Amino acid sequence: MATPPSQLPIAELDYDQILQNLITFMKADPAFSDYDFTGSGLNLIARVLAYVTFYNNYYLSAAVNESFLDTAQLRSSVVSHARMLGYQAHGRTSATYSANVTVLMSTDSESTVTLPRNTKFELTTNTSFTFYNPDPVSLTQNTANTFLYESSSVELVEGFPATYRFVVDTNNPTQRFIIPSANVDFKHFSVRVQDSASSTANTTFTRATELITVTATDAIYLVQEAYNGYPEFKFGDGIIGKPLVSGNIVIVDYYASSGVSGNNVRGPFRVVGTPITNMVRGVTATPDANTTPSNGGSNAEDIEAVRFLAPLTYAAQNRCVTADDYKAIVLAAHGDDI
């Protein structure tokens, strides 16, 4: 029997070349030196072996590539590696608009009136973009015209308000709290936890930015990007943050955002309907003193941006000393908005 080649080619990734290498290897044996592999049963076996080899090569190459930030191609892999470096990739962010809000009332008996949360503001000529106030707004009585109530520098958020509910099951070790939408505004969330379906008592949870001072009873939540750019919510475990219990209902209010498309929208806006009792005409929102159009909206970072920013953020360690520190922190905070 002839001795097989002393240096077998093992670095091939192309299927045809793998097949040819297998045939060449078998032809090195005198028993197959004059064998016609074309259309033979042995050729089919060689093709199967080549396919298995090609499949394993592809799988191992992909698995190894996804194990490193520099070579990963899947967004979920890049985001996961970035998270281990302390960088949280973000999805879409809604544009905001700072406005002066005024309303004319039919009575002046109250010193203040309240504009309800999520009152809808729209442009008079373009209804493609809608804005909402994420918090109730207290309007103060004007001293010169006591029927006029107003407030300045009111933040309005672009998008459409929506709500998602989760029922907590602590017996399910794989339960995750993910809103299945890539259009969610990652900046403006309101999270409440209702005790149970039979109880209306609920606790407002706040978003934690620093965990150093968080105690075991603090009602906090964290947000991170899951697969497909969806937002995922994390809650306490009883050591850091208040834990959830079975039967709790997690209620998340959020905005479906247009991202960067919501930038550069300029008022005035109007409110259709009567969100305030005894209101004479629609609420109006005009640009505040700086007359800046809507801004701050951004799309989800692409994987190259995450790949670039994660090591810089890790090097900065949340402090600004070098020029790269400033660059990393500014880009992480504002992304596509600059």
Short mmCIF file of C-alpha atoms in Angstrom, two decimals:
data_model
loop_
_atom_site.label_atom_id
_atom_site.label_comp_id
_atom_site.label_asym_id
_atom_site.label_seq_id
_atom_site.Cartn_x
_atom_site.Cartn_y
_atom_site.Cartn_z
CA MET A 1 0.00 0.00 0.00
CA ALA A 2 1.31 3.45 -0.88
CA THR A 3 2.03 5.93 1.87
CA PRO A 4 -0.57 8.75 1.99
CA PRO A 5 0.72 12.28 1.37
CA SER A 6 2.82 13.47 4.30
CA GLN A 7 1.19 16.90 4.24
CA LEU A 8 -2.55 16.62 3.95
CA PRO A 9 -4.37 19.88 3.00
CA ILE A 10 -6.60 20.76 5.95
CA ALA A 11 -7.24 24.48 5.46
CA GLU A 12 -9.68 24.27 2.55
CA LEU A 13 -13.11 25.84 3.05
CA ASP A 14 -14.43 25.41 -0.48
CA TYR A 15 -16.63 22.36 -1.04
CA ASP A 16 -15.28 21.53 -4.51
CA GLN A 17 -11.69 21.74 -3.33
CA ILE A 18 -12.44 19.56 -0.30
CA LEU A 19 -13.97 16.95 -2.63
CA GLN A 20 -10.98 17.06 -4.92
CA ASN A 21 -8.61 16.67 -1.97
CA LEU A 22 -10.51 13.57 -0.83
CA ILE A 23 -10.34 12.01 -4.30
CA THR A 24 -6.63 12.83 -4.58
CA PHE A 25 -6.05 11.24 -1.19
CA MET A 26 -7.85 8.02 -2.21
CA LYS A 27 -6.03 7.87 -5.56
CA ALA A 28 -2.76 7.81 -3.64
CA ASP A 29 -3.67 4.25 -2.67
CA PRO A 30 -2.71 1.78 -5.42
CA ALA A 31 -6.12 0.12 -5.10
CA PHE A 32 -7.76 3.28 -6.47
CA SER A 33 -4.95 4.77 -8.58
CA ASP A 34 -6.73 3.93 -11.85
CA TYR A 35 -10.24 4.12 -10.45
CA ASP A 36 -12.78 6.20 -12.37
CA PHE A 37 -14.59 8.17 -9.67
CA THR A 38 -17.02 9.82 -12.10
CA GLY A 39 -20.55 8.51 -11.50
CA SER A 40 -19.34 5.79 -9.14
CA GLY A 41 -20.72 4.89 -5.73
CA LEU A 42 -17.39 5.81 -4.19
CA ASN A 43 -17.76 9.28 -5.64
CA LEU A 44 -21.07 9.64 -3.78
CA ILE A 45 -19.36 8.67 -0.53
CA ALA A 46 -16.61 11.21 -1.23
CA ARG A 47 -19.24 13.89 -1.85
CA VAL A 48 -20.95 13.08 1.46
CA LEU A 49 -17.62 13.27 3.28
CA ALA A 50 -16.85 16.58 1.54
CA TYR A 51 -20.24 17.98 2.56
CA VAL A 52 -19.78 16.95 6.21
CA THR A 53 -16.31 18.46 6.22
CA PHE A 54 -17.55 21.65 4.58
CA TYR A 55 -20.46 21.88 7.06
CA ASN A 56 -18.14 21.43 10.06
CA ASN A 57 -15.67 23.97 8.71
CA TYR A 58 -18.42 26.54 8.24
CA TYR A 59 -19.93 25.90 11.66
CA LEU A 60 -16.61 26.09 13.49
CA SER A 61 -15.52 29.20 11.58
CA ALA A 62 -18.82 30.93 12.35
CA ALA A 63 -18.73 29.87 16.00
CA VAL A 64 -15.16 31.09 16.49
CA ASN A 65 -15.83 34.36 14.65
CA GLU A 66 -18.87 35.09 16.80
CA SER A 67 -16.79 34.54 19.93
CA PHE A 68 -14.84 37.77 19.45
CA LEU A 69 -15.98 41.37 19.15
CA ASP A 70 -13.61 42.11 16.26
CA THR A 71 -14.87 39.29 14.03
CA ALA A 72 -18.51 38.77 15.09
CA GLN A 73 -21.07 39.36 12.34
CA LEU A 74 -24.35 38.82 14.15
CA ARG A 75 -25.76 41.88 15.90
CA SER A 76 -26.70 39.82 18.95
CA SER A 77 -23.09 38.66 19.29
CA VAL A 78 -21.62 42.15 18.90
CA VAL A 79 -24.10 43.60 21.42
CA SER A 80 -23.35 40.80 23.90
CA HIS A 81 -19.57 41.34 23.67
CA ALA A 82 -20.07 45.10 24.03
CA ARG A 83 -22.17 44.57 27.16
CA MET A 84 -19.31 42.63 28.75
CA LEU A 85 -17.15 45.71 28.18
CA GLY A 86 -19.69 47.89 29.96
CA TYR A 87 -21.26 49.38 26.83
CA GLN A 88 -25.02 49.20 26.42
CA ALA A 89 -26.09 49.36 22.79
CA HIS A 90 -29.35 51.23 22.34
CA GLY A 91 -32.16 50.90 19.88
CA ARG A 92 -34.21 53.78 18.54
CA THR A 93 -34.55 57.03 20.40
CA SER A 94 -37.44 59.44 19.94
CA ALA A 95 -36.91 63.05 19.03
CA THR A 96 -38.03 65.58 21.63
CA TYR A 97 -39.41 69.08 21.29
CA SER A 98 -39.30 71.85 23.90
CA ALA A 99 -42.46 73.94 23.73
CA ASN A 100 -44.48 76.64 25.41
CA VAL A 101 -47.96 75.22 26.08
CA THR A 102 -50.99 77.49 26.49
CA VAL A 103 -54.70 76.87 26.92
CA LEU A 104 -57.68 79.24 27.19
CA MET A 105 -60.26 78.25 29.79
CA SER A 106 -63.88 79.25 30.22
CA THR A 107 -63.30 79.82 33.94
CA ASP A 108 -60.49 81.40 35.94
CA SER A 109 -61.35 79.94 39.33
CA GLU A 110 -58.32 77.66 39.47
CA SER A 111 -54.75 78.84 39.98
CA THR A 112 -53.43 75.88 37.95
CA VAL A 113 -54.82 73.27 35.59
CA THR A 114 -53.22 69.98 34.58
CA LEU A 115 -52.65 68.73 31.06
CA PRO A 116 -52.98 64.92 31.24
CA ARG A 117 -50.07 62.67 30.40
CA ASN A 118 -49.86 61.52 26.77
CA THR A 119 -51.95 64.35 25.37
CA LYS A 120 -51.57 64.16 21.60
CA PHE A 121 -49.92 67.10 19.81
CA GLU A 122 -49.88 67.31 16.02
CA LEU A 123 -48.84 69.83 13.41
CA THR A 124 -51.63 71.79 11.79
CA THR A 125 -50.40 70.97 8.27
CA ASN A 126 -48.61 67.64 8.66
CA THR A 127 -49.93 64.75 10.74
CA SER A 128 -47.09 62.36 9.84
CA PHE A 129 -45.43 63.01 13.18
CA THR A 130 -47.20 63.17 16.51
CA PHE A 131 -45.77 64.26 19.85
CA TYR A 132 -46.90 63.51 23.40
CA ASN A 133 -46.07 64.83 26.85
CA PRO A 134 -44.64 61.86 28.83
CA ASP A 135 -45.64 63.42 32.16
CA PRO A 136 -48.63 65.50 33.35
CA VAL A 137 -48.04 69.22 32.82
CA SER A 138 -49.09 71.82 35.38
CA LEU A 139 -50.28 74.98 33.62
CA THR A 140 -50.10 78.19 35.66
CA GLN A 141 -52.62 81.00 35.46
CA ASN A 142 -51.44 84.05 33.53
CA THR A 143 -51.56 87.17 35.68
CA ALA A 144 -52.51 89.48 32.83
CA ASN A 145 -55.22 87.23 31.40
CA THR A 146 -56.60 85.03 34.15
CA PHE A 147 -58.43 82.77 31.67
CA LEU A 148 -55.11 81.83 30.05
CA TYR A 149 -53.01 79.03 31.53
CA GLU A 150 -49.49 78.26 30.36
CA SER A 151 -46.23 76.44 30.95
CA SER A 152 -42.83 76.83 29.31
CA SER A 153 -40.14 74.35 28.23
CA VAL A 154 -42.50 71.38 28.18
CA GLU A 155 -40.87 68.27 26.76
CA LEU A 156 -42.84 66.58 24.00
CA VAL A 157 -41.79 63.14 22.73
CA GLU A 158 -42.24 61.99 19.13
CA GLY A 159 -43.98 58.66 18.54
CA PHE A 160 -47.13 56.77 19.44
CA PRO A 161 -47.82 55.66 23.02
CA ALA A 162 -48.25 51.96 23.59
CA THR A 163 -48.41 49.52 26.50
CA TYR A 164 -47.07 45.99 26.92
CA ARG A 165 -47.86 43.65 29.80
CA PHE A 166 -46.01 40.66 31.20
CA VAL A 167 -47.31 38.17 33.76
CA VAL A 168 -44.46 37.07 36.01
CA ASP A 169 -43.83 33.35 36.45
CA THR A 170 -40.83 32.74 38.69
CA ASN A 171 -41.16 28.98 38.10
CA ASN A 172 -40.18 29.52 34.47
CA PRO A 173 -36.37 29.85 34.42
CA THR A 174 -36.38 30.95 30.78
CA GLN A 175 -38.90 33.80 31.11
CA ARG A 176 -37.66 37.04 29.59
CA PHE A 177 -39.33 40.45 29.53
CA ILE A 178 -38.92 41.52 25.92
CA ILE A 179 -41.13 43.90 23.93
CA PRO A 180 -41.21 42.34 20.44
CA SER A 181 -40.70 45.53 18.46
CA ALA A 182 -37.58 47.22 17.07
CA ASN A 183 -39.35 50.61 16.92
CA VAL A 184 -39.48 51.12 20.69
CA ASP A 185 -38.00 54.35 22.04
CA PHE A 186 -35.24 53.20 24.41
CA LYS A 187 -35.21 56.46 26.37
CA HIS A 188 -38.76 57.04 27.60
CA PHE A 189 -40.25 54.18 29.60
CA SER A 190 -42.78 54.07 32.40
CA VAL A 191 -42.70 50.77 34.30
CA ARG A 192 -45.24 49.72 36.91
CA VAL A 193 -45.61 46.38 38.63
CA GLN A 194 -49.14 45.42 39.64
CA ASP A 195 -49.34 43.05 42.58
CA SER A 196 -51.64 40.57 40.82
CA ALA A 197 -54.56 40.27 38.44
CA SER A 198 -56.95 40.55 41.37
CA SER A 199 -55.24 43.57 42.93
CA THR A 200 -54.97 47.07 41.53
CA ALA A 201 -52.11 48.05 43.86
CA ASN A 202 -48.98 48.77 41.92
CA THR A 203 -45.43 50.01 42.40
CA THR A 204 -43.61 52.38 40.08
CA PHE A 205 -40.16 51.11 39.16
CA THR A 206 -37.41 53.53 38.20
CA ARG A 207 -34.61 52.98 35.73
CA ALA A 208 -31.25 52.40 37.41
CA THR A 209 -28.13 53.95 35.95
CA GLU A 210 -25.74 53.18 38.81
CA LEU A 211 -26.00 50.00 40.89
CA ILE A 212 -23.53 50.91 43.63
CA THR A 213 -26.17 52.43 45.93
CA VAL A 214 -29.08 50.12 45.02
CA THR A 215 -30.42 48.16 47.98
CA ALA A 216 -32.35 44.89 48.10
CA THR A 217 -35.70 46.71 48.37
CA ASP A 218 -35.23 49.41 45.72
CA ALA A 219 -37.79 49.14 42.92
CA ILE A 220 -35.49 49.44 39.91
CA TYR A 221 -35.24 48.03 36.42
CA LEU A 222 -32.57 47.85 33.73
CA VAL A 223 -32.98 47.93 29.95
CA GLN A 224 -30.74 46.20 27.46
CA GLU A 225 -30.97 45.31 23.80
CA ALA A 226 -32.00 41.72 23.13
CA TYR A 227 -32.17 39.93 19.78
CA ASN A 228 -33.40 41.85 16.71
CA GLY A 229 -32.93 45.14 18.54
CA TYR A 230 -35.85 44.48 20.91
CA PRO A 231 -35.70 46.04 24.40
CA GLU A 232 -35.38 43.60 27.30
CA PHE A 233 -36.13 44.51 30.91
CA LYS A 234 -34.22 43.17 33.88
CA PHE A 235 -35.39 43.41 37.50
CA GLY A 236 -33.83 42.92 40.92
CA ASP A 237 -32.93 39.60 42.52
CA GLY A 238 -33.42 40.51 46.18
CA ILE A 239 -29.75 41.40 46.60
CA ILE A 240 -29.55 44.23 44.10
CA GLY A 241 -33.05 45.58 43.59
CA LYS A 242 -36.51 44.43 44.55
CA PRO A 243 -37.39 41.02 43.06
CA LEU A 244 -40.58 40.18 41.21
CA VAL A 245 -42.89 37.42 42.47
CA SER A 246 -45.16 35.06 40.62
CA GLY A 247 -48.44 36.65 39.64
CA ASN A 248 -47.03 40.16 39.37
CA ILE A 249 -48.04 42.00 36.23
CA VAL A 250 -45.33 44.16 34.69
CA ILE A 251 -46.86 47.09 32.78
CA VAL A 252 -44.51 48.97 30.45
CA ASP A 253 -45.64 52.19 28.78
CA TYR A 254 -43.44 53.22 25.86
CA TYR A 255 -43.41 55.08 22.54
CA ALA A 256 -43.21 53.58 19.07
CA SER A 257 -40.66 55.91 17.55
CA SER A 258 -39.77 57.16 14.07
CA GLY A 259 -36.16 57.50 15.17
CA VAL A 260 -34.00 59.98 13.29
CA SER A 261 -36.90 60.83 10.95
CA GLY A 262 -38.57 62.69 13.82
CA ASN A 263 -35.81 65.31 13.93
CA ASN A 264 -36.11 68.85 12.56
CA VAL A 265 -39.88 69.08 13.06
CA ARG A 266 -40.92 72.58 14.06
CA GLY A 267 -44.21 73.74 15.61
CA PRO A 268 -46.59 75.22 16.34
CA PHE A 269 -48.60 72.16 17.37
CA ARG A 270 -52.24 71.79 18.28
CA VAL A 271 -54.22 69.35 20.38
CA VAL A 272 -57.41 67.97 18.89
CA GLY A 273 -60.17 67.39 21.41
CA THR A 274 -60.66 68.60 24.96
CA PRO A 275 -58.17 66.94 27.33
CA ILE A 276 -58.95 69.56 29.99
CA THR A 277 -62.42 70.22 31.41
CA ASN A 278 -63.80 73.74 30.70
CA MET A 279 -61.25 74.28 27.96
CA VAL A 280 -62.43 76.85 25.41
CA ARG A 281 -60.18 75.96 22.51
CA GLY A 282 -57.49 73.44 21.67
CA VAL A 283 -54.23 73.47 23.52
CA THR A 284 -51.43 75.04 21.49
CA ALA A 285 -47.70 74.40 21.70
CA THR A 286 -45.31 76.88 20.18
CA PRO A 287 -41.49 76.78 20.09
CA ASP A 288 -39.88 77.93 23.31
CA ALA A 289 -37.43 80.82 23.45
CA ASN A 290 -34.60 78.96 21.74
CA THR A 291 -36.85 78.08 18.75
CA THR A 292 -35.02 74.77 18.27
CA PRO A 293 -36.84 72.17 16.14
CA SER A 294 -37.27 68.62 17.38
CA ASN A 295 -33.99 66.85 17.94
CA GLY A 296 -32.34 63.91 19.66
CA GLY A 297 -34.01 61.21 17.57
CA SER A 298 -31.72 58.42 16.44
CA ASN A 299 -31.94 54.98 14.91
CA ALA A 300 -30.45 51.88 16.46
CA GLU A 301 -26.67 51.83 16.19
CA ASP A 302 -25.30 49.60 13.46
CA ILE A 303 -22.96 46.84 14.55
CA GLU A 304 -19.87 48.69 13.36
CA ALA A 305 -20.72 51.61 15.64
CA VAL A 306 -21.15 49.24 18.59
CA ARG A 307 -17.91 47.46 17.70
CA PHE A 308 -16.09 50.81 17.60
CA LEU A 309 -17.57 52.36 20.75
CA ALA A 310 -17.44 49.41 23.14
CA PRO A 311 -13.61 49.31 23.58
CA LEU A 312 -13.46 53.11 23.81
CA THR A 313 -16.13 53.15 26.51
CA TYR A 314 -14.33 50.41 28.41
CA ALA A 315 -11.09 52.39 28.22
CA ALA A 316 -12.83 55.59 29.38
CA GLN A 317 -14.31 53.85 32.48
CA ASN A 318 -16.92 56.64 32.80
CA ARG A 319 -14.29 59.33 33.29
CA CYS A 320 -13.15 62.10 30.97
CA VAL A 321 -9.39 62.51 30.91
CA THR A 322 -8.19 61.98 27.35
CA ALA A 323 -9.68 63.15 24.05
CA ASP A 324 -10.77 59.57 23.30
CA ASP A 325 -12.63 59.48 26.64
CA TYR A 326 -14.70 62.50 25.63
CA LYS A 327 -15.25 61.04 22.17
CA ALA A 328 -16.47 57.70 23.52
CA ILE A 329 -18.88 59.22 26.05
CA VAL A 330 -20.33 61.79 23.62
CA LEU A 331 -20.87 59.19 20.88
CA ALA A 332 -22.39 56.70 23.31
CA ALA A 333 -24.83 59.31 24.60
CA HIS A 334 -25.83 60.91 21.30
CA GLY A 335 -24.91 58.50 18.52
CA ASP A 336 -26.53 59.47 15.20
CA ASP A 337 -27.73 62.78 16.61
CA ILE A 338 -24.35 64.49 16.12
#
